[in-house]
Amino acid sequence: MAQDYFRALRDVALVINSSLEPKDVLHKIAEETAKTMGCKAGTIRLLDRTGRFLLPSADYGLSENYKRKGPVEVKKSGMDSEVLAGKAIHLKDAAADGRFQYPDSAKAEGLVSVLSVPLMADGKAIGLMRVYSDVEREFTPDEETFMEAVAAISAIAIVNARLHEELRNNYELMSKHAYSVYED
């Protein structure tokens, strides 16, 4: 089993290094993590600029109906508040646990057990990763460690992609400015 986790970590690292297109990279990470852990679905959600909402950034295995359930507001989701404070959280039955913001939607989607870990950059949460099982289960310490490792390298990739985007935008802005100076 540990060999599967090492192989999956290698595959995630290869995906991250293969593209700077964040949406594609994040989707592949969510998919690879869920599949490796034998889960029905996986998601990555990033905090908005205000820190009030978790925005859907990538998902695997979820229906369009479930994805339309509504925004994840951090203060209304006990689970997400705990995860964003830096703690891995396991819910054995999401529909019965009051910390899950949309228990009815989870039940309708067939999502039972959930494991969620923070995406941390410079000691600060920038979002979270989650896997959903369609059967009740206990996630093992090895699974939690695997997911925390994936989250750690994913957070680095997200920060690098944001920096790359910022550099590209600054370059384009400076190029336009330089071009306009030559026109004058």
PDB file of C-alpha atoms in Angstrom:
ATOM      1  CA  MET A   1       0.000   0.000   0.000  1.00  0.00           C
ATOM      2  CA  ALA A   2       2.800   2.438   0.880  1.00  0.00           C
ATOM      3  CA  GLN A   3       4.301   1.774  -2.553  1.00  0.00           C
ATOM      4  CA  ASP A   4       1.030   2.988  -4.141  1.00  0.00           C
ATOM      5  CA  TYR A   5       1.294   6.246  -2.187  1.00  0.00           C
ATOM      6  CA  PHE A   6       4.886   6.819  -3.293  1.00  0.00           C
ATOM      7  CA  ARG A   7       3.929   6.147  -6.904  1.00  0.00           C
ATOM      8  CA  ALA A   8       0.969   8.535  -6.628  1.00  0.00           C
ATOM      9  CA  LEU A   9       3.155  11.253  -5.047  1.00  0.00           C
ATOM     10  CA  ARG A  10       5.598  10.876  -7.929  1.00  0.00           C
ATOM     11  CA  ASP A  11       2.710  11.140 -10.404  1.00  0.00           C
ATOM     12  CA  VAL A  12       1.374  14.282  -8.694  1.00  0.00           C
ATOM     13  CA  ALA A  13       4.848  15.848  -8.777  1.00  0.00           C
ATOM     14  CA  LEU A  14       5.137  15.027 -12.491  1.00  0.00           C
ATOM     15  CA  VAL A  15       1.734  16.604 -13.175  1.00  0.00           C
ATOM     16  CA  ILE A  16       2.722  19.742 -11.290  1.00  0.00           C
ATOM     17  CA  ASN A  17       5.951  20.018 -13.247  1.00  0.00           C
ATOM     18  CA  SER A  18       4.297  19.343 -16.596  1.00  0.00           C
ATOM     19  CA  SER A  19       2.107  22.441 -16.818  1.00  0.00           C
ATOM     20  CA  LEU A  20       1.663  25.922 -15.470  1.00  0.00           C
ATOM     21  CA  GLU A  21      -2.068  25.849 -16.295  1.00  0.00           C
ATOM     22  CA  PRO A  22      -3.442  25.795 -12.736  1.00  0.00           C
ATOM     23  CA  LYS A  23      -6.924  24.471 -13.536  1.00  0.00           C
ATOM     24  CA  ASP A  24      -5.549  21.385 -15.317  1.00  0.00           C
ATOM     25  CA  VAL A  25      -2.962  20.710 -12.629  1.00  0.00           C
ATOM     26  CA  LEU A  26      -5.465  21.024  -9.772  1.00  0.00           C
ATOM     27  CA  HIS A  27      -8.008  18.768 -11.489  1.00  0.00           C
ATOM     28  CA  LYS A  28      -5.380  16.076 -12.044  1.00  0.00           C
ATOM     29  CA  ILE A  29      -4.268  16.331  -8.396  1.00  0.00           C
ATOM     30  CA  ALA A  30      -7.859  15.943  -7.154  1.00  0.00           C
ATOM     31  CA  GLU A  31      -8.387  12.978  -9.470  1.00  0.00           C
ATOM     32  CA  GLU A  32      -5.106  11.230  -8.650  1.00  0.00           C
ATOM     33  CA  THR A  33      -5.598  11.673  -4.899  1.00  0.00           C
ATOM     34  CA  ALA A  34      -9.170  10.335  -4.917  1.00  0.00           C
ATOM     35  CA  LYS A  35      -8.263   7.342  -7.089  1.00  0.00           C
ATOM     36  CA  THR A  36      -5.188   6.451  -5.051  1.00  0.00           C
ATOM     37  CA  MET A  37      -7.223   6.526  -1.844  1.00  0.00           C
ATOM     38  CA  GLY A  38     -10.082   4.506  -3.329  1.00  0.00           C
ATOM     39  CA  CYS A  39     -12.513   7.395  -2.944  1.00  0.00           C
ATOM     40  CA  LYS A  40     -15.506   8.389  -5.038  1.00  0.00           C
ATOM     41  CA  ALA A  41     -14.498  12.035  -5.363  1.00  0.00           C
ATOM     42  CA  GLY A  42     -11.942  14.695  -4.544  1.00  0.00           C
ATOM     43  CA  THR A  43     -11.927  18.476  -4.465  1.00  0.00           C
ATOM     44  CA  ILE A  44      -9.582  21.389  -4.073  1.00  0.00           C
ATOM     45  CA  ARG A  45     -11.011  24.676  -2.852  1.00  0.00           C
ATOM     46  CA  LEU A  46      -9.037  27.899  -2.544  1.00  0.00           C
ATOM     47  CA  LEU A  47      -9.842  30.815  -0.284  1.00  0.00           C
ATOM     48  CA  ASP A  48     -11.112  33.958  -1.964  1.00  0.00           C
ATOM     49  CA  ARG A  49      -9.271  37.236  -1.368  1.00  0.00           C
ATOM     50  CA  THR A  50     -11.463  38.082   1.626  1.00  0.00           C
ATOM     51  CA  GLY A  51     -10.872  34.724   3.316  1.00  0.00           C
ATOM     52  CA  ARG A  52     -14.638  34.318   3.773  1.00  0.00           C
ATOM     53  CA  PHE A  53     -15.377  31.794   1.031  1.00  0.00           C
ATOM     54  CA  LEU A  54     -13.802  28.644  -0.327  1.00  0.00           C
ATOM     55  CA  LEU A  55     -13.997  28.762  -4.104  1.00  0.00           C
ATOM     56  CA  PRO A  56     -14.305  25.574  -6.150  1.00  0.00           C
ATOM     57  CA  SER A  57     -10.975  25.253  -7.928  1.00  0.00           C
ATOM     58  CA  ALA A  58     -10.904  21.602  -8.987  1.00  0.00           C
ATOM     59  CA  ASP A  59     -13.000  18.511  -8.543  1.00  0.00           C
ATOM     60  CA  TYR A  60     -13.191  14.911  -9.587  1.00  0.00           C
ATOM     61  CA  GLY A  61     -16.142  12.513  -9.348  1.00  0.00           C
ATOM     62  CA  LEU A  62     -18.861  14.982  -8.351  1.00  0.00           C
ATOM     63  CA  SER A  63     -22.114  15.585 -10.221  1.00  0.00           C
ATOM     64  CA  GLU A  64     -22.959  18.980 -11.677  1.00  0.00           C
ATOM     65  CA  ASN A  65     -25.938  19.101  -9.312  1.00  0.00           C
ATOM     66  CA  TYR A  66     -23.702  18.689  -6.252  1.00  0.00           C
ATOM     67  CA  LYS A  67     -21.290  21.348  -7.485  1.00  0.00           C
ATOM     68  CA  ARG A  68     -24.194  23.832  -7.676  1.00  0.00           C
ATOM     69  CA  LYS A  69     -25.137  23.348  -4.006  1.00  0.00           C
ATOM     70  CA  GLY A  70     -23.948  26.802  -3.021  1.00  0.00           C
ATOM     71  CA  PRO A  71     -20.870  28.635  -1.786  1.00  0.00           C
ATOM     72  CA  VAL A  72     -18.804  27.252   1.046  1.00  0.00           C
ATOM     73  CA  GLU A  73     -18.783  30.008   3.617  1.00  0.00           C
ATOM     74  CA  VAL A  74     -15.943  29.386   6.066  1.00  0.00           C
ATOM     75  CA  LYS A  75     -17.751  30.689   9.163  1.00  0.00           C
ATOM     76  CA  LYS A  76     -20.778  28.450   8.445  1.00  0.00           C
ATOM     77  CA  SER A  77     -18.692  25.314   8.004  1.00  0.00           C
ATOM     78  CA  GLY A  78     -17.218  24.050  11.252  1.00  0.00           C
ATOM     79  CA  MET A  79     -15.194  21.461   9.384  1.00  0.00           C
ATOM     80  CA  ASP A  80     -13.622  23.966   7.014  1.00  0.00           C
ATOM     81  CA  SER A  81     -12.847  26.408   9.827  1.00  0.00           C
ATOM     82  CA  GLU A  82     -10.932  23.649  11.629  1.00  0.00           C
ATOM     83  CA  VAL A  83      -9.104  22.575   8.477  1.00  0.00           C
ATOM     84  CA  LEU A  84      -8.105  26.135   7.600  1.00  0.00           C
ATOM     85  CA  ALA A  85      -6.689  26.451  11.122  1.00  0.00           C
ATOM     86  CA  GLY A  86      -4.198  23.772  10.037  1.00  0.00           C
ATOM     87  CA  LYS A  87      -5.865  20.557  11.160  1.00  0.00           C
ATOM     88  CA  ALA A  88      -6.714  17.443   9.129  1.00  0.00           C
ATOM     89  CA  ILE A  89     -10.360  16.506   9.738  1.00  0.00           C
ATOM     90  CA  HIS A  90     -12.066  13.165   9.191  1.00  0.00           C
ATOM     91  CA  LEU A  91     -15.849  12.867   9.235  1.00  0.00           C
ATOM     92  CA  LYS A  92     -17.075   9.310   9.413  1.00  0.00           C
ATOM     93  CA  ASP A  93     -20.581  10.358   8.300  1.00  0.00           C
ATOM     94  CA  ALA A  94     -20.753  13.819   6.720  1.00  0.00           C
ATOM     95  CA  ALA A  95     -24.554  13.853   6.567  1.00  0.00           C
ATOM     96  CA  ALA A  96     -24.791  13.263  10.327  1.00  0.00           C
ATOM     97  CA  ASP A  97     -21.941  15.556  11.410  1.00  0.00           C
ATOM     98  CA  GLY A  98     -23.010  19.121  12.175  1.00  0.00           C
ATOM     99  CA  ARG A  99     -19.648  20.480  11.035  1.00  0.00           C
ATOM    100  CA  PHE A 100     -20.432  19.701   7.376  1.00  0.00           C
ATOM    101  CA  GLN A 101     -22.185  22.708   5.798  1.00  0.00           C
ATOM    102  CA  TYR A 102     -24.335  20.813   3.260  1.00  0.00           C
ATOM    103  CA  PRO A 103     -25.303  17.457   4.848  1.00  0.00           C
ATOM    104  CA  ASP A 104     -28.400  16.945   2.681  1.00  0.00           C
ATOM    105  CA  SER A 105     -26.407  17.503  -0.495  1.00  0.00           C
ATOM    106  CA  ALA A 106     -23.750  15.042   0.700  1.00  0.00           C
ATOM    107  CA  LYS A 107     -26.406  12.416   1.383  1.00  0.00           C
ATOM    108  CA  ALA A 108     -28.087  12.952  -2.004  1.00  0.00           C
ATOM    109  CA  GLU A 109     -24.687  12.666  -3.739  1.00  0.00           C
ATOM    110  CA  GLY A 110     -23.829   9.472  -1.872  1.00  0.00           C
ATOM    111  CA  LEU A 111     -20.906  11.011  -0.006  1.00  0.00           C
ATOM    112  CA  VAL A 112     -20.414   9.387   3.375  1.00  0.00           C
ATOM    113  CA  SER A 113     -16.930   9.692   4.885  1.00  0.00           C
ATOM    114  CA  VAL A 114     -14.754  12.739   4.266  1.00  0.00           C
ATOM    115  CA  LEU A 115     -11.090  13.527   4.857  1.00  0.00           C
ATOM    116  CA  SER A 116      -9.998  17.126   4.492  1.00  0.00           C
ATOM    117  CA  VAL A 117      -6.528  18.666   4.858  1.00  0.00           C
ATOM    118  CA  PRO A 118      -5.294  22.263   4.589  1.00  0.00           C
ATOM    119  CA  LEU A 119      -3.239  23.693   1.751  1.00  0.00           C
ATOM    120  CA  MET A 120      -0.597  25.677   3.621  1.00  0.00           C
ATOM    121  CA  ALA A 121       1.836  28.243   2.212  1.00  0.00           C
ATOM    122  CA  ASP A 122       4.191  30.234   4.420  1.00  0.00           C
ATOM    123  CA  GLY A 123       2.371  28.943   7.510  1.00  0.00           C
ATOM    124  CA  LYS A 124      -0.990  30.217   6.274  1.00  0.00           C
ATOM    125  CA  ALA A 125      -3.917  28.294   4.800  1.00  0.00           C
ATOM    126  CA  ILE A 126      -4.682  29.148   1.177  1.00  0.00           C
ATOM    127  CA  GLY A 127      -7.365  26.489   0.780  1.00  0.00           C
ATOM    128  CA  LEU A 128      -8.030  22.828   1.346  1.00  0.00           C
ATOM    129  CA  MET A 129      -8.136  19.410  -0.265  1.00  0.00           C
ATOM    130  CA  ARG A 130     -10.871  16.897   0.370  1.00  0.00           C
ATOM    131  CA  VAL A 131     -11.665  13.311  -0.574  1.00  0.00           C
ATOM    132  CA  TYR A 132     -15.116  11.742  -0.280  1.00  0.00           C
ATOM    133  CA  SER A 133     -15.856   8.062   0.193  1.00  0.00           C
ATOM    134  CA  ASP A 134     -19.212   6.594  -0.800  1.00  0.00           C
ATOM    135  CA  VAL A 135     -19.028   4.130   2.105  1.00  0.00           C
ATOM    136  CA  GLU A 136     -18.467   4.747   5.789  1.00  0.00           C
ATOM    137  CA  ARG A 137     -14.811   4.308   6.585  1.00  0.00           C
ATOM    138  CA  GLU A 138     -11.969   5.274   8.860  1.00  0.00           C
ATOM    139  CA  PHE A 139      -9.097   6.886   7.008  1.00  0.00           C
ATOM    140  CA  THR A 140      -5.768   5.424   8.091  1.00  0.00           C
ATOM    141  CA  PRO A 141      -2.835   7.457   9.408  1.00  0.00           C
ATOM    142  CA  ASP A 142      -0.964   6.529   6.190  1.00  0.00           C
ATOM    143  CA  GLU A 143      -3.821   7.932   4.073  1.00  0.00           C
ATOM    144  CA  GLU A 144      -3.841  11.133   6.100  1.00  0.00           C
ATOM    145  CA  THR A 145      -0.056  11.471   5.764  1.00  0.00           C
ATOM    146  CA  PHE A 146      -0.270  10.809   2.012  1.00  0.00           C
ATOM    147  CA  MET A 147      -2.941  13.463   1.587  1.00  0.00           C
ATOM    148  CA  GLU A 148      -0.981  15.975   3.686  1.00  0.00           C
ATOM    149  CA  ALA A 149       2.066  15.353   1.479  1.00  0.00           C
ATOM    150  CA  VAL A 150       0.003  15.907  -1.683  1.00  0.00           C
ATOM    151  CA  ALA A 151      -1.450  19.073  -0.131  1.00  0.00           C
ATOM    152  CA  ALA A 152       2.022  20.376   0.717  1.00  0.00           C
ATOM    153  CA  ILE A 153       3.379  19.998  -2.823  1.00  0.00           C
ATOM    154  CA  SER A 154       0.071  21.249  -4.259  1.00  0.00           C
ATOM    155  CA  ALA A 155       0.238  24.413  -2.165  1.00  0.00           C
ATOM    156  CA  ILE A 156       3.739  25.083  -3.519  1.00  0.00           C
ATOM    157  CA  ALA A 157       2.443  24.587  -7.069  1.00  0.00           C
ATOM    158  CA  ILE A 158      -0.478  26.969  -6.449  1.00  0.00           C
ATOM    159  CA  VAL A 159       1.806  29.677  -5.059  1.00  0.00           C
ATOM    160  CA  ASN A 160       4.225  29.218  -7.970  1.00  0.00           C
ATOM    161  CA  ALA A 161       1.373  29.416 -10.505  1.00  0.00           C
ATOM    162  CA  ARG A 162       0.115  32.612  -8.861  1.00  0.00           C
ATOM    163  CA  LEU A 163       3.609  34.115  -8.958  1.00  0.00           C
ATOM    164  CA  HIS A 164       3.992  33.099 -12.597  1.00  0.00           C
ATOM    165  CA  GLU A 165       0.653  34.764 -13.432  1.00  0.00           C
ATOM    166  CA  GLU A 166       1.657  37.906 -11.563  1.00  0.00           C
ATOM    167  CA  LEU A 167       5.007  38.062 -13.364  1.00  0.00           C
ATOM    168  CA  ARG A 168       3.314  37.566 -16.733  1.00  0.00           C
ATOM    169  CA  ASN A 169       0.788  40.322 -15.979  1.00  0.00           C
ATOM    170  CA  ASN A 170       3.549  42.689 -14.843  1.00  0.00           C
ATOM    171  CA  TYR A 171       5.595  41.901 -17.956  1.00  0.00           C
ATOM    172  CA  GLU A 172       2.608  42.581 -20.218  1.00  0.00           C
ATOM    173  CA  LEU A 173       1.850  45.816 -18.393  1.00  0.00           C
ATOM    174  CA  MET A 174       5.474  46.965 -18.639  1.00  0.00           C
ATOM    175  CA  SER A 175       5.627  45.969 -22.303  1.00  0.00           C
ATOM    176  CA  LYS A 176       2.512  48.019 -23.075  1.00  0.00           C
ATOM    177  CA  HIS A 177       3.952  50.954 -21.157  1.00  0.00           C
ATOM    178  CA  ALA A 178       7.288  50.705 -22.970  1.00  0.00           C
ATOM    179  CA  TYR A 179       5.500  50.453 -26.315  1.00  0.00           C
ATOM    180  CA  SER A 180       3.408  53.542 -25.553  1.00  0.00           C
ATOM    181  CA  VAL A 181       6.567  55.494 -24.624  1.00  0.00           C
ATOM    182  CA  TYR A 182       8.028  54.737 -28.086  1.00  0.00           C
ATOM    183  CA  GLU A 183       4.802  55.829 -29.770  1.00  0.00           C
ATOM    184  CA  ASP A 184       4.950  59.307 -28.188  1.00  0.00           C
TER     185      ASP A 184
END
